[in-house]
Amino acid sequence: MQFTVRGATLRLLQLRCAREVTPAGGWTPGVGCVPGLWRAGYGQACPASAIARREAGQKRSWAARQRAETPDPEPGLPAWQKVSPPRRHVMERVGPAAAAAAAARREEHEQRREQQLEQRRTLVQEPAANDLVDPLTGATAPPRAGERAEPPAWAACYARAQQARMPRALRHFGWSLLHGGVRVSGDRVFSYQRAAPELAELACPHPLCRAQQQPPLETLGHVLGGCPVAAAVLQWFAHLWARLQPGFPRAPPPPRVMLADDFARSGVAPELQQLWTHLRLLLLRALLAARARHGGGQPGHAPVAAIRIFVYSVRDAVVLDWRKAAMDVRALAGVPRSWLSGSGKELTQADFERRWCHRGVIARTGQHGGRFTMEFRLTAAGVPALPAAPALAPPAAQDPAAAAAAAAAQRGG
């Protein structure tokens, strides 16, 4: 048996995580915790349910705050004399949930009773506690060399978000997005308990959303998918990806694909996995940048603004990789080459073509005068336009005679 300080420290850290991490965190030895946008409760990983549950909690708190801050229509009456709002019967509201919970408790009780009866019938053949059982894995024998358990589906999300081809800032954004750490106005519902901000500030500021009878709350799913601007941008992105992968559905991808990176439900070809992750994160970051730059409800906040930021970001990434493939990067450092070790050529032209030149949609390489050239072909054409927001009705003009009479009455009072 071999002992190392690093192995012992890792073992202690794993034991602490197994004891202190809540069941909702879903910690797995050797992999980590379930991403925040995948946690459906008690360690279950389901991105569709997790995103819906997260936004439902924010909307419930927002509605409760609105009811609490609504002015009292009858301030002079005591509480027992006020007319209560119409409500459904308690059994209509909680009846189905209570019946399901009672059925689950009965089933659990029956299973526990069956286990107790089975234990009474059989003789005791093993001790109650086995000191040879690993508290982390539950196995009695150490794993064999090269034998590893199959990782869960969400473990690949971490690997895709940490691709070396992406810049550090984009990898940090992908990691924060997986855990729901990208803050929007909807997160402020839980942040302010005493001095709450204006409730109107928590709604989506876009004119098309404000024109609704009940403006929607600015949640992460609304900002990056439900808002008319985001829906138009995702529609454009679906058409763009259909050019890269023929047969891809042209409908906007669902939130579990765009936000939680549920690659199994995306329909993307495995050979385009890295390109999909890179473009997906650039697009979502461009949506947030356009919203922050134009204030959400300003006239400049349009789908074409986010598409332009996305195209410029893709162009910068393509040009940077082309410089690595076309020339020695040591010549761009401004210092003698003898100061830098290694070949300095991190990317070959074949790697560049596999990365960005698929079907010639984003970029295309060629040869002119004995030198390799590159043409950037991605444009912001074909962005769907949004319908015009309904104009607010101007205040009605007041009769001059009525205004004069009201002013005289006020002076007389």
PDB file of N, CA, C and O in Angstrom, residues 171-197:
ATOM      1  N   ARG A 171     -13.945  31.075 -21.513  1.00  0.00           N
ATOM      2  CA  ARG A 171     -14.062  29.871 -20.687  1.00  0.00           C
ATOM      3  C   ARG A 171     -14.663  30.199 -19.324  1.00  0.00           C
ATOM      4  O   ARG A 171     -15.465  29.433 -18.785  1.00  0.00           O
ATOM      5  N   HIS A 172     -14.282  31.335 -18.769  1.00  0.00           N
ATOM      6  CA  HIS A 172     -14.869  31.752 -17.495  1.00  0.00           C
ATOM      7  C   HIS A 172     -16.357  32.031 -17.661  1.00  0.00           C
ATOM      8  O   HIS A 172     -17.171  31.697 -16.772  1.00  0.00           O
ATOM      9  N   PHE A 173     -16.744  32.625 -18.782  1.00  0.00           N
ATOM     10  CA  PHE A 173     -18.166  32.889 -19.025  1.00  0.00           C
ATOM     11  C   PHE A 173     -18.936  31.576 -19.162  1.00  0.00           C
ATOM     12  O   PHE A 173     -20.050  31.448 -18.626  1.00  0.00           O
ATOM     13  N   GLY A 174     -18.380  30.591 -19.861  1.00  0.00           N
ATOM     14  CA  GLY A 174     -19.046  29.303 -19.993  1.00  0.00           C
ATOM     15  C   GLY A 174     -19.201  28.594 -18.658  1.00  0.00           C
ATOM     16  O   GLY A 174     -20.244  27.966 -18.396  1.00  0.00           O
ATOM     17  N   TRP A 175     -18.194  28.686 -17.802  1.00  0.00           N
ATOM     18  CA  TRP A 175     -18.274  28.069 -16.476  1.00  0.00           C
ATOM     19  C   TRP A 175     -19.351  28.762 -15.630  1.00  0.00           C
ATOM     20  O   TRP A 175     -20.147  28.098 -14.952  1.00  0.00           O
ATOM     21  N   SER A 176     -19.392  30.088 -15.669  1.00  0.00           N
ATOM     22  CA  SER A 176     -20.405  30.819 -14.896  1.00  0.00           C
ATOM     23  C   SER A 176     -21.809  30.524 -15.417  1.00  0.00           C
ATOM     24  O   SER A 176     -22.759  30.418 -14.633  1.00  0.00           O
ATOM     25  N   LEU A 177     -21.944  30.385 -16.724  1.00  0.00           N
ATOM     26  CA  LEU A 177     -23.266  30.105 -17.300  1.00  0.00           C
ATOM     27  C   LEU A 177     -23.764  28.734 -16.870  1.00  0.00           C
ATOM     28  O   LEU A 177     -24.963  28.561 -16.584  1.00  0.00           O
ATOM     29  N   LEU A 178     -22.891  27.739 -16.813  1.00  0.00           N
ATOM     30  CA  LEU A 178     -23.312  26.402 -16.396  1.00  0.00           C
ATOM     31  C   LEU A 178     -23.862  26.397 -14.979  1.00  0.00           C
ATOM     32  O   LEU A 178     -24.813  25.668 -14.674  1.00  0.00           O
ATOM     33  N   HIS A 179     -23.296  27.201 -14.119  1.00  0.00           N
ATOM     34  CA  HIS A 179     -23.729  27.244 -12.725  1.00  0.00           C
ATOM     35  C   HIS A 179     -24.777  28.320 -12.462  1.00  0.00           C
ATOM     36  O   HIS A 179     -25.133  28.561 -11.306  1.00  0.00           O
ATOM     37  N   GLY A 180     -25.276  28.974 -13.519  1.00  0.00           N
ATOM     38  CA  GLY A 180     -26.269  30.019 -13.319  1.00  0.00           C
ATOM     39  C   GLY A 180     -25.713  31.256 -12.669  1.00  0.00           C
ATOM     40  O   GLY A 180     -26.456  31.987 -11.998  1.00  0.00           O
ATOM     41  N   GLY A 181     -24.428  31.520 -12.833  1.00  0.00           N
ATOM     42  CA  GLY A 181     -23.793  32.661 -12.198  1.00  0.00           C
ATOM     43  C   GLY A 181     -23.833  33.936 -13.011  1.00  0.00           C
ATOM     44  O   GLY A 181     -23.293  34.949 -12.557  1.00  0.00           O
ATOM     45  N   VAL A 182     -24.428  33.923 -14.210  1.00  0.00           N
ATOM     46  CA  VAL A 182     -24.565  35.138 -15.006  1.00  0.00           C
ATOM     47  C   VAL A 182     -25.756  35.916 -14.452  1.00  0.00           C
ATOM     48  O   VAL A 182     -26.904  35.485 -14.576  1.00  0.00           O
ATOM     49  N   ARG A 183     -25.497  37.043 -13.839  1.00  0.00           N
ATOM     50  CA  ARG A 183     -26.521  37.773 -13.102  1.00  0.00           C
ATOM     51  C   ARG A 183     -27.359  38.641 -14.031  1.00  0.00           C
ATOM     52  O   ARG A 183     -26.824  39.353 -14.883  1.00  0.00           O
ATOM     53  N   VAL A 184     -28.662  38.593 -13.825  1.00  0.00           N
ATOM     54  CA  VAL A 184     -29.620  39.451 -14.513  1.00  0.00           C
ATOM     55  C   VAL A 184     -30.525  40.065 -13.449  1.00  0.00           C
ATOM     56  O   VAL A 184     -30.370  39.808 -12.251  1.00  0.00           O
ATOM     57  N   SER A 185     -31.492  40.869 -13.905  1.00  0.00           N
ATOM     58  CA  SER A 185     -32.349  41.570 -12.942  1.00  0.00           C
ATOM     59  C   SER A 185     -33.195  40.610 -12.122  1.00  0.00           C
ATOM     60  O   SER A 185     -33.556  40.909 -10.978  1.00  0.00           O
ATOM     61  N   GLY A 186     -33.540  39.452 -12.684  1.00  0.00           N
ATOM     62  CA  GLY A 186     -34.364  38.508 -11.939  1.00  0.00           C
ATOM     63  C   GLY A 186     -33.692  37.974 -10.694  1.00  0.00           C
ATOM     64  O   GLY A 186     -34.378  37.575  -9.739  1.00  0.00           O
ATOM     65  N   ASP A 187     -32.359  37.964 -10.650  1.00  0.00           N
ATOM     66  CA  ASP A 187     -31.658  37.480  -9.463  1.00  0.00           C
ATOM     67  C   ASP A 187     -31.760  38.456  -8.295  1.00  0.00           C
ATOM     68  O   ASP A 187     -31.500  38.079  -7.159  1.00  0.00           O
ATOM     69  N   ARG A 188     -32.134  39.700  -8.567  1.00  0.00           N
ATOM     70  CA  ARG A 188     -32.245  40.687  -7.488  1.00  0.00           C
ATOM     71  C   ARG A 188     -33.495  40.464  -6.654  1.00  0.00           C
ATOM     72  O   ARG A 188     -33.660  41.107  -5.615  1.00  0.00           O
ATOM     73  N   VAL A 189     -34.385  39.599  -7.094  1.00  0.00           N
ATOM     74  CA  VAL A 189     -35.583  39.320  -6.299  1.00  0.00           C
ATOM     75  C   VAL A 189     -35.197  38.735  -4.955  1.00  0.00           C
ATOM     76  O   VAL A 189     -35.790  39.056  -3.923  1.00  0.00           O
ATOM     77  N   PHE A 190     -34.180  37.862  -4.932  1.00  0.00           N
ATOM     78  CA  PHE A 190     -33.754  37.232  -3.691  1.00  0.00           C
ATOM     79  C   PHE A 190     -32.715  38.065  -2.942  1.00  0.00           C
ATOM     80  O   PHE A 190     -32.452  37.813  -1.769  1.00  0.00           O
ATOM     81  N   SER A 191     -32.111  39.051  -3.600  1.00  0.00           N
ATOM     82  CA  SER A 191     -31.013  39.790  -2.987  1.00  0.00           C
ATOM     83  C   SER A 191     -31.497  40.859  -2.032  1.00  0.00           C
ATOM     84  O   SER A 191     -30.851  41.140  -1.027  1.00  0.00           O
ATOM     85  N   TYR A 192     -32.619  41.487  -2.341  1.00  0.00           N
ATOM     86  CA  TYR A 192     -33.109  42.604  -1.541  1.00  0.00           C
ATOM     87  C   TYR A 192     -34.348  42.148  -0.786  1.00  0.00           C
ATOM     88  O   TYR A 192     -35.382  41.856  -1.384  1.00  0.00           O
ATOM     89  N   GLN A 193     -34.238  42.077   0.517  1.00  0.00           N
ATOM     90  CA  GLN A 193     -35.355  41.640   1.341  1.00  0.00           C
ATOM     91  C   GLN A 193     -36.045  42.817   2.041  1.00  0.00           C
ATOM     92  O   GLN A 193     -37.265  42.841   2.139  1.00  0.00           O
ATOM     93  N   ARG A 194     -35.290  43.764   2.490  1.00  0.00           N
ATOM     94  CA  ARG A 194     -35.890  44.885   3.223  1.00  0.00           C
ATOM     95  C   ARG A 194     -36.128  46.069   2.282  1.00  0.00           C
ATOM     96  O   ARG A 194     -37.255  46.465   2.045  1.00  0.00           O
ATOM     97  N   ALA A 195     -35.039  46.664   1.792  1.00  0.00           N
ATOM     98  CA  ALA A 195     -35.177  47.792   0.878  1.00  0.00           C
ATOM     99  C   ALA A 195     -35.190  47.254  -0.547  1.00  0.00           C
ATOM    100  O   ALA A 195     -34.163  47.110  -1.186  1.00  0.00           O
ATOM    101  N   ALA A 196     -36.348  46.917  -1.048  1.00  0.00           N
ATOM    102  CA  ALA A 196     -36.461  46.313  -2.377  1.00  0.00           C
ATOM    103  C   ALA A 196     -36.379  47.395  -3.450  1.00  0.00           C
ATOM    104  O   ALA A 196     -36.825  48.523  -3.261  1.00  0.00           O
ATOM    105  N   PRO A 197     -35.804  47.078  -4.591  1.00  0.00           N
ATOM    106  CA  PRO A 197     -35.796  48.045  -5.698  1.00  0.00           C
ATOM    107  C   PRO A 197     -37.188  48.162  -6.301  1.00  0.00           C
ATOM    108  O   PRO A 197     -38.119  47.463  -5.940  1.00  0.00           O
TER     109      PRO A 197
END
